[in-house]
Amino acid sequence: MSDRVSEHSRHTRILMAVLGAVALVAIFSWSFLFMRDSSAPRPVIALVALLVGVGGIWGLFLTADHLVGLLPARTRDLLRPYVFITPAFLILLVYIIYPTVRTIYISFFDFQRGGTPINFGFQNYLRAFTDPALRIALRNNALWLVFVPLFAVSLGLVIAVLVDRIKWERFAKSLIFLPMAISFVGASVIWRFIYYRASFGTQIGLLNALRVALGEDPLGWLRLEPWNNFFLIIIMIWLQTGFAMVILSSAVKGVPSSLLEAARIDGAGEFRIFFQVIIPFVSGAILTVTTTIVILVLKVFDVVYVMTSGRFNTEVVANMMYNQMFVQGAYGRGAALAVIIFIAVTPVMIYNIRRMNQV
């Protein structure tokens, strides 16, 4: 009799856990509709998003874990890992895998806003590679690809070695890492003020204010071709140097002190130690940081969009894709450009993942 009561109680608790999960999903659905349709102030919507996002995910995991805990031991041990894997897999499926497959599909059609899709074959790709604008965008992407990793990693490594020798190391690292806390859009707004040139009146842009104070004429920095590309690249270097410094600083601290002392005893100077001891020892970390920044640079969009919108020959492939797809409504051509970016990024990403797994 007691076994029947216990079994009935377990079934009741399983049912309650399932109903709790359904209720949480219903609350999620309501919150999405509320955030989409509500005319409430943005702080209220942001608060709802925060509470539902954090609390809802926590509740779902807790409910699912409790539900699995009510099952027989053999089934429980088998299912428990999937409690944590399944939500991530579903998010990956809905937000990455399906859009990727859909984008590849669209790239083979002539999708015009409001029109009927026409099977286009490889015409979108042929048009993309014969478009002079894409050649300019590829040239600019190549500039970003060379200079951002080169300077961000080099500066990050030098700073990592230097701050390792000072007393206020943590404070210095915090200052240099600070730009990483700023979004690309926020950083672009800051640098747009630095490069700003007023049409008339007082020059409030930092660089032009300095030029005027020195008796020089103000410059339209973002119109100076081809230097304007480098002015945009500086923004990304500023953002990524802190990231490179933090990763490489950990690697530099791993260099054995006995190795450094042996090099000094052998008469090696600091420059020779840096190039012949430290760099070879941290080469794995340098390669990982470089490939990570390369992936980021291949997809660069925000900085160019906010600063110039691709004008004055500063176009990059991602911004060109955005304009084709969302401004001009040429979804097929925009999707083809997105696939080109995807193909360029994927090999580097796979290499980076394999290397991190080896470590």
Coordinates of C-alpha atoms in Angstrom, one line a residue:
M1 CA 0.0 0.0 0.0
S2 CA 2.8 2.4 0.9
D3 CA 4.5 1.6 -2.4
R4 CA 1.4 2.6 -4.3
V5 CA 1.1 5.9 -2.3
S6 CA 4.8 6.6 -2.9
E7 CA 4.4 5.9 -6.7
H8 CA 1.2 8.1 -6.8
S9 CA 3.0 10.9 -5.0
R10 CA 6.0 10.7 -7.4
H11 CA 3.6 10.8 -10.4
T12 CA 1.9 13.8 -8.9
R13 CA 5.2 15.6 -8.4
I14 CA 6.2 14.8 -12.0
L15 CA 2.9 16.3 -13.2
M16 CA 3.4 19.4 -11.1
A17 CA 6.9 19.8 -12.5
V18 CA 5.6 19.5 -16.1
L19 CA 2.9 22.0 -15.4
G20 CA 5.4 24.4 -13.9
A21 CA 7.6 24.1 -17.0
V22 CA 4.6 24.8 -19.2
A23 CA 3.7 27.8 -17.0
L24 CA 7.2 29.2 -17.4
V25 CA 7.1 28.8 -21.2
A26 CA 3.7 30.6 -21.2
I27 CA 5.3 33.5 -19.2
F28 CA 8.1 33.6 -21.6
S29 CA 5.7 33.8 -24.5
W30 CA 3.7 36.6 -22.8
S31 CA 6.8 38.6 -22.0
F32 CA 7.9 38.5 -25.7
L33 CA 4.5 39.7 -26.8
F34 CA 4.6 42.4 -24.1
M35 CA 8.0 43.6 -25.1
R36 CA 7.0 43.6 -28.8
D37 CA 3.6 45.4 -28.5
S38 CA 3.8 47.4 -25.3
S39 CA 3.9 51.2 -25.3
A40 CA 5.4 51.1 -21.8
P41 CA 8.6 53.2 -21.1
R42 CA 11.8 51.5 -22.3
P43 CA 13.2 51.2 -18.7
V44 CA 10.1 49.1 -17.8
I45 CA 10.5 46.9 -20.9
A46 CA 14.2 46.5 -20.1
L47 CA 13.4 45.5 -16.5
V48 CA 10.8 43.0 -17.7
A49 CA 13.4 41.5 -20.1
L50 CA 16.0 41.3 -17.4
L51 CA 13.7 39.6 -14.8
V52 CA 12.1 37.2 -17.3
G53 CA 15.4 36.4 -19.0
V54 CA 17.4 35.7 -15.8
G55 CA 14.5 34.4 -13.7
G56 CA 13.0 32.4 -16.5
I57 CA 16.1 30.6 -17.5
W58 CA 16.9 29.8 -13.9
G59 CA 13.4 28.5 -13.3
L60 CA 13.4 26.3 -16.4
F61 CA 16.7 24.7 -15.5
L62 CA 15.6 24.2 -11.9
T63 CA 12.3 22.7 -13.0
A64 CA 13.9 20.4 -15.5
D65 CA 16.5 19.3 -13.1
H66 CA 13.8 18.6 -10.4
L67 CA 11.7 16.7 -13.0
V68 CA 14.6 14.5 -14.0
G69 CA 15.4 13.9 -10.3
L70 CA 12.0 12.3 -9.9
L71 CA 12.7 9.6 -12.5
P72 CA 14.2 6.2 -11.7
A73 CA 18.0 6.3 -11.1
R74 CA 19.0 4.7 -14.4
T75 CA 16.8 7.1 -16.5
R76 CA 17.8 10.0 -14.3
D77 CA 21.6 9.5 -15.0
L78 CA 20.9 9.1 -18.7
L79 CA 18.8 12.2 -19.1
R80 CA 20.4 14.7 -16.7
P81 CA 23.2 15.9 -19.2
Y82 CA 20.5 16.7 -21.8
V83 CA 18.7 19.0 -19.3
F84 CA 21.6 21.4 -19.8
I85 CA 22.5 20.6 -23.4
T86 CA 19.0 20.8 -25.0
P87 CA 18.3 24.5 -24.4
A88 CA 21.6 25.5 -25.8
F89 CA 21.1 23.2 -28.8
L90 CA 17.6 24.6 -29.4
I91 CA 18.9 28.1 -29.3
L92 CA 21.7 27.1 -31.7
L93 CA 19.2 25.5 -34.0
V94 CA 16.7 28.4 -34.1
Y95 CA 19.1 31.3 -34.1
I96 CA 22.1 30.0 -36.0
I97 CA 21.6 26.8 -38.0
Y98 CA 18.2 27.6 -39.5
P99 CA 19.1 31.2 -40.5
T100 CA 22.3 29.9 -42.0
V101 CA 20.5 27.3 -44.1
R102 CA 17.8 29.8 -45.0
T103 CA 20.4 32.4 -46.1
I104 CA 22.2 30.0 -48.3
Y105 CA 18.8 29.1 -49.9
I106 CA 17.9 32.7 -50.5
S107 CA 21.2 33.4 -52.1
F108 CA 20.2 31.3 -55.1
F109 CA 17.1 33.3 -55.8
D110 CA 16.2 36.8 -56.9
F111 CA 14.3 38.0 -53.9
Q112 CA 13.0 41.5 -54.3
R113 CA 11.0 43.2 -51.6
G114 CA 7.3 42.6 -52.3
G115 CA 8.0 40.5 -55.4
T116 CA 7.9 36.8 -56.2
P117 CA 11.2 34.9 -55.8
I118 CA 12.8 33.8 -59.1
N119 CA 15.3 31.0 -59.3
F120 CA 18.6 32.8 -60.1
G121 CA 21.2 30.0 -59.7
F122 CA 24.7 31.4 -59.2
Q123 CA 23.8 34.8 -60.7
N124 CA 23.9 36.6 -57.3
Y125 CA 27.4 35.3 -56.7
L126 CA 28.5 36.2 -60.3
R127 CA 27.1 39.7 -59.9
A128 CA 28.8 40.1 -56.5
F129 CA 32.2 39.2 -57.8
T130 CA 31.9 41.4 -60.9
D131 CA 30.7 44.3 -58.9
P132 CA 33.4 47.1 -58.6
A133 CA 31.9 48.0 -55.2
L134 CA 32.7 44.5 -53.9
R135 CA 36.4 44.8 -55.1
I136 CA 36.6 48.0 -53.0
A137 CA 35.0 46.3 -50.1
L138 CA 37.4 43.3 -50.4
R139 CA 40.4 45.7 -50.6
N140 CA 39.2 47.4 -47.4
N141 CA 38.6 44.1 -45.6
A142 CA 42.1 43.1 -46.6
L143 CA 43.4 46.3 -44.9
W144 CA 41.5 45.5 -41.8
L145 CA 42.6 41.9 -41.9
V146 CA 46.3 42.9 -42.0
F147 CA 46.5 45.9 -39.7
V148 CA 44.0 45.2 -36.9
P149 CA 45.5 41.8 -35.8
L150 CA 49.1 43.0 -36.4
F151 CA 48.8 46.1 -34.2
A152 CA 46.3 44.8 -31.7
V153 CA 48.4 41.7 -30.9
S154 CA 51.7 43.5 -31.1
L155 CA 50.6 46.3 -28.7
G156 CA 48.9 43.8 -26.5
L157 CA 52.0 41.7 -26.2
V158 CA 54.3 44.7 -25.5
I159 CA 51.9 46.1 -22.9
A160 CA 51.6 42.7 -21.3
V161 CA 55.3 42.4 -20.9
L162 CA 55.7 46.0 -19.6
V163 CA 52.9 46.0 -17.1
D164 CA 54.1 42.7 -15.7
R165 CA 57.0 44.7 -14.2
I166 CA 55.3 47.6 -12.5
K167 CA 53.6 47.8 -9.0
W168 CA 50.3 49.1 -10.2
E169 CA 49.9 46.3 -12.8
R170 CA 46.2 45.7 -12.1
F171 CA 45.3 49.4 -12.4
A172 CA 47.1 49.7 -15.7
K173 CA 45.5 46.6 -17.1
S174 CA 42.1 47.8 -16.1
L175 CA 42.6 51.1 -17.9
I176 CA 43.8 49.4 -21.1
F177 CA 41.1 46.7 -20.9
L178 CA 38.4 49.3 -20.4
P179 CA 37.5 49.8 -24.1
M180 CA 36.4 46.2 -24.2
A181 CA 33.5 47.1 -22.0
I182 CA 32.2 49.4 -24.6
S183 CA 30.1 48.2 -27.5
F184 CA 31.4 48.7 -31.1
V185 CA 28.6 51.3 -31.6
G186 CA 29.5 53.1 -28.4
A187 CA 33.2 53.2 -29.3
S188 CA 32.3 54.5 -32.8
V189 CA 30.2 57.3 -31.3
I190 CA 33.2 58.3 -29.1
W191 CA 35.6 58.3 -32.0
R192 CA 33.2 60.1 -34.3
F193 CA 33.4 63.0 -31.8
I194 CA 37.2 62.8 -32.0
Y195 CA 37.1 63.0 -35.8
Y196 CA 34.2 65.4 -36.0
R197 CA 34.5 68.5 -38.3
A198 CA 31.9 71.2 -37.8
S199 CA 30.7 72.9 -41.0
F200 CA 30.8 76.3 -39.3
G201 CA 31.4 77.8 -35.8
T202 CA 33.5 76.3 -33.1
Q203 CA 35.3 73.0 -33.8
I204 CA 34.2 70.7 -31.0
G205 CA 35.8 67.6 -32.5
L206 CA 39.0 66.8 -30.5
L207 CA 41.4 66.5 -33.4
N208 CA 40.1 69.6 -35.2
A209 CA 40.0 71.6 -32.0
L210 CA 43.7 70.9 -31.5
R211 CA 44.4 71.8 -35.1
V212 CA 42.6 75.1 -34.8
A213 CA 44.4 75.8 -31.5
L214 CA 47.7 75.3 -33.4
G215 CA 46.6 77.7 -36.2
E216 CA 45.8 75.0 -38.7
D217 CA 42.6 74.5 -40.7
P218 CA 40.2 71.8 -39.6
L219 CA 40.1 68.6 -41.7
G220 CA 37.3 66.2 -42.6
W221 CA 39.1 63.2 -41.3
L222 CA 36.6 60.6 -42.5
R223 CA 36.7 62.0 -46.1
L224 CA 40.5 61.8 -46.5
E225 CA 40.9 58.9 -48.9
P226 CA 42.5 56.4 -48.4
W227 CA 43.6 57.4 -44.9
N228 CA 40.0 57.3 -43.7
N229 CA 40.2 53.5 -43.7
F230 CA 43.1 53.6 -41.3
F231 CA 41.3 56.1 -39.1
L232 CA 38.5 53.5 -38.8
I233 CA 41.0 50.7 -38.3
I234 CA 42.5 52.6 -35.3
I235 CA 39.1 52.3 -33.5
M236 CA 39.2 48.5 -33.7
I237 CA 42.8 48.4 -32.6
W238 CA 41.9 50.5 -29.6
L239 CA 39.1 48.1 -28.8
Q240 CA 41.0 44.8 -29.2
T241 CA 44.4 45.7 -27.7
G242 CA 43.0 45.2 -24.2
F243 CA 41.6 41.8 -25.1
A244 CA 45.0 40.8 -26.6
M245 CA 46.8 42.1 -23.5
V246 CA 44.8 40.2 -21.0
I247 CA 45.2 36.8 -22.8
L248 CA 48.9 37.4 -23.5
S249 CA 49.6 38.6 -20.0
S250 CA 48.5 35.2 -18.7
A251 CA 50.8 33.5 -21.2
V252 CA 53.7 35.8 -20.3
K253 CA 53.3 35.0 -16.6
G254 CA 53.7 31.4 -17.5
V255 CA 57.2 31.9 -18.8
P256 CA 59.5 30.2 -16.2
S257 CA 61.6 32.7 -14.3
S258 CA 64.5 30.3 -14.4
L259 CA 64.5 30.5 -18.2
L260 CA 64.6 34.3 -18.1
E261 CA 67.4 34.3 -15.5
A262 CA 69.4 31.8 -17.5
A263 CA 69.1 34.1 -20.6
R264 CA 70.3 37.1 -18.5
I265 CA 73.2 35.2 -17.1
D266 CA 74.2 34.3 -20.7
G267 CA 74.4 38.0 -21.4
A268 CA 71.1 38.4 -23.3
G269 CA 69.6 41.9 -23.2
E270 CA 65.9 42.6 -22.6
F271 CA 65.2 43.0 -26.4
R272 CA 66.8 39.7 -27.2
I273 CA 65.0 38.0 -24.3
F274 CA 61.7 39.4 -25.6
F275 CA 62.2 38.2 -29.2
Q276 CA 64.1 34.9 -28.6
V277 CA 62.6 33.7 -25.3
I278 CA 59.2 35.3 -24.5
I279 CA 57.7 35.3 -28.0
P280 CA 58.6 31.7 -28.8
F281 CA 57.2 30.6 -25.4
V282 CA 53.9 32.3 -25.9
S283 CA 53.6 31.7 -29.6
G284 CA 50.5 29.5 -29.1
A285 CA 48.7 32.2 -27.2
I286 CA 49.7 34.7 -29.9
L287 CA 48.3 32.5 -32.6
T288 CA 45.0 32.0 -30.7
V289 CA 44.5 35.7 -30.1
T290 CA 45.4 36.5 -33.7
T291 CA 42.9 34.1 -35.2
T292 CA 40.2 35.3 -32.8
I293 CA 40.7 38.9 -33.9
V294 CA 40.9 37.8 -37.6
I295 CA 37.4 36.2 -37.2
L296 CA 36.1 39.4 -35.7
V297 CA 37.7 41.6 -38.4
L298 CA 36.3 39.5 -41.2
K299 CA 32.8 40.3 -39.9
V300 CA 33.4 44.0 -39.1
F301 CA 30.3 46.0 -39.6
D302 CA 29.3 48.3 -36.7
V303 CA 32.3 50.7 -36.8
V304 CA 31.9 51.3 -40.6
Y305 CA 28.2 51.6 -40.4
V306 CA 28.2 54.2 -37.6
M307 CA 31.2 56.2 -38.8
T308 CA 30.7 56.5 -42.6
S309 CA 28.0 54.0 -43.7
G310 CA 30.5 52.8 -46.2
R311 CA 30.8 56.2 -48.0
F312 CA 34.1 57.8 -49.1
N313 CA 35.5 54.3 -50.2
T314 CA 35.3 52.8 -46.7
E315 CA 32.9 50.1 -47.7
V316 CA 33.4 46.6 -46.2
V317 CA 31.6 43.4 -47.2
A318 CA 29.3 43.2 -44.1
N319 CA 28.1 46.7 -44.5
M320 CA 27.6 46.1 -48.3
M321 CA 25.5 43.0 -47.3
Y322 CA 23.4 45.1 -45.0
N323 CA 22.7 47.8 -47.6
Q324 CA 21.8 45.2 -50.3
M325 CA 19.5 43.3 -48.1
F326 CA 17.8 45.8 -45.7
V327 CA 18.2 49.1 -47.6
Q328 CA 17.7 48.2 -51.2
G329 CA 15.6 45.1 -50.5
A330 CA 17.8 42.9 -52.8
Y331 CA 17.6 39.9 -50.4
G332 CA 19.2 37.4 -52.8
R333 CA 22.3 39.6 -53.4
G334 CA 22.6 40.4 -49.7
A335 CA 22.3 36.7 -48.8
A336 CA 25.1 35.9 -51.4
L337 CA 27.4 38.4 -49.6
A338 CA 26.5 36.9 -46.2
V339 CA 27.4 33.4 -47.5
I340 CA 30.8 34.8 -48.8
I341 CA 31.5 36.2 -45.3
F342 CA 30.4 32.8 -43.8
I343 CA 32.8 30.9 -46.1
A344 CA 35.7 33.3 -45.2
V345 CA 35.1 33.0 -41.5
T346 CA 34.4 29.3 -41.1
P347 CA 37.9 27.9 -41.8
V348 CA 39.6 30.3 -39.4
M349 CA 36.9 29.5 -36.8
I350 CA 37.4 25.7 -37.2
Y351 CA 41.1 26.1 -36.9
N352 CA 40.8 28.2 -33.7
I353 CA 38.4 25.7 -32.1
R354 CA 40.7 22.8 -32.9
R355 CA 43.7 24.7 -31.5
M356 CA 41.9 25.5 -28.3
N357 CA 40.8 21.9 -27.9
Q358 CA 44.5 20.8 -28.3
V359 CA 45.4 23.2 -25.4

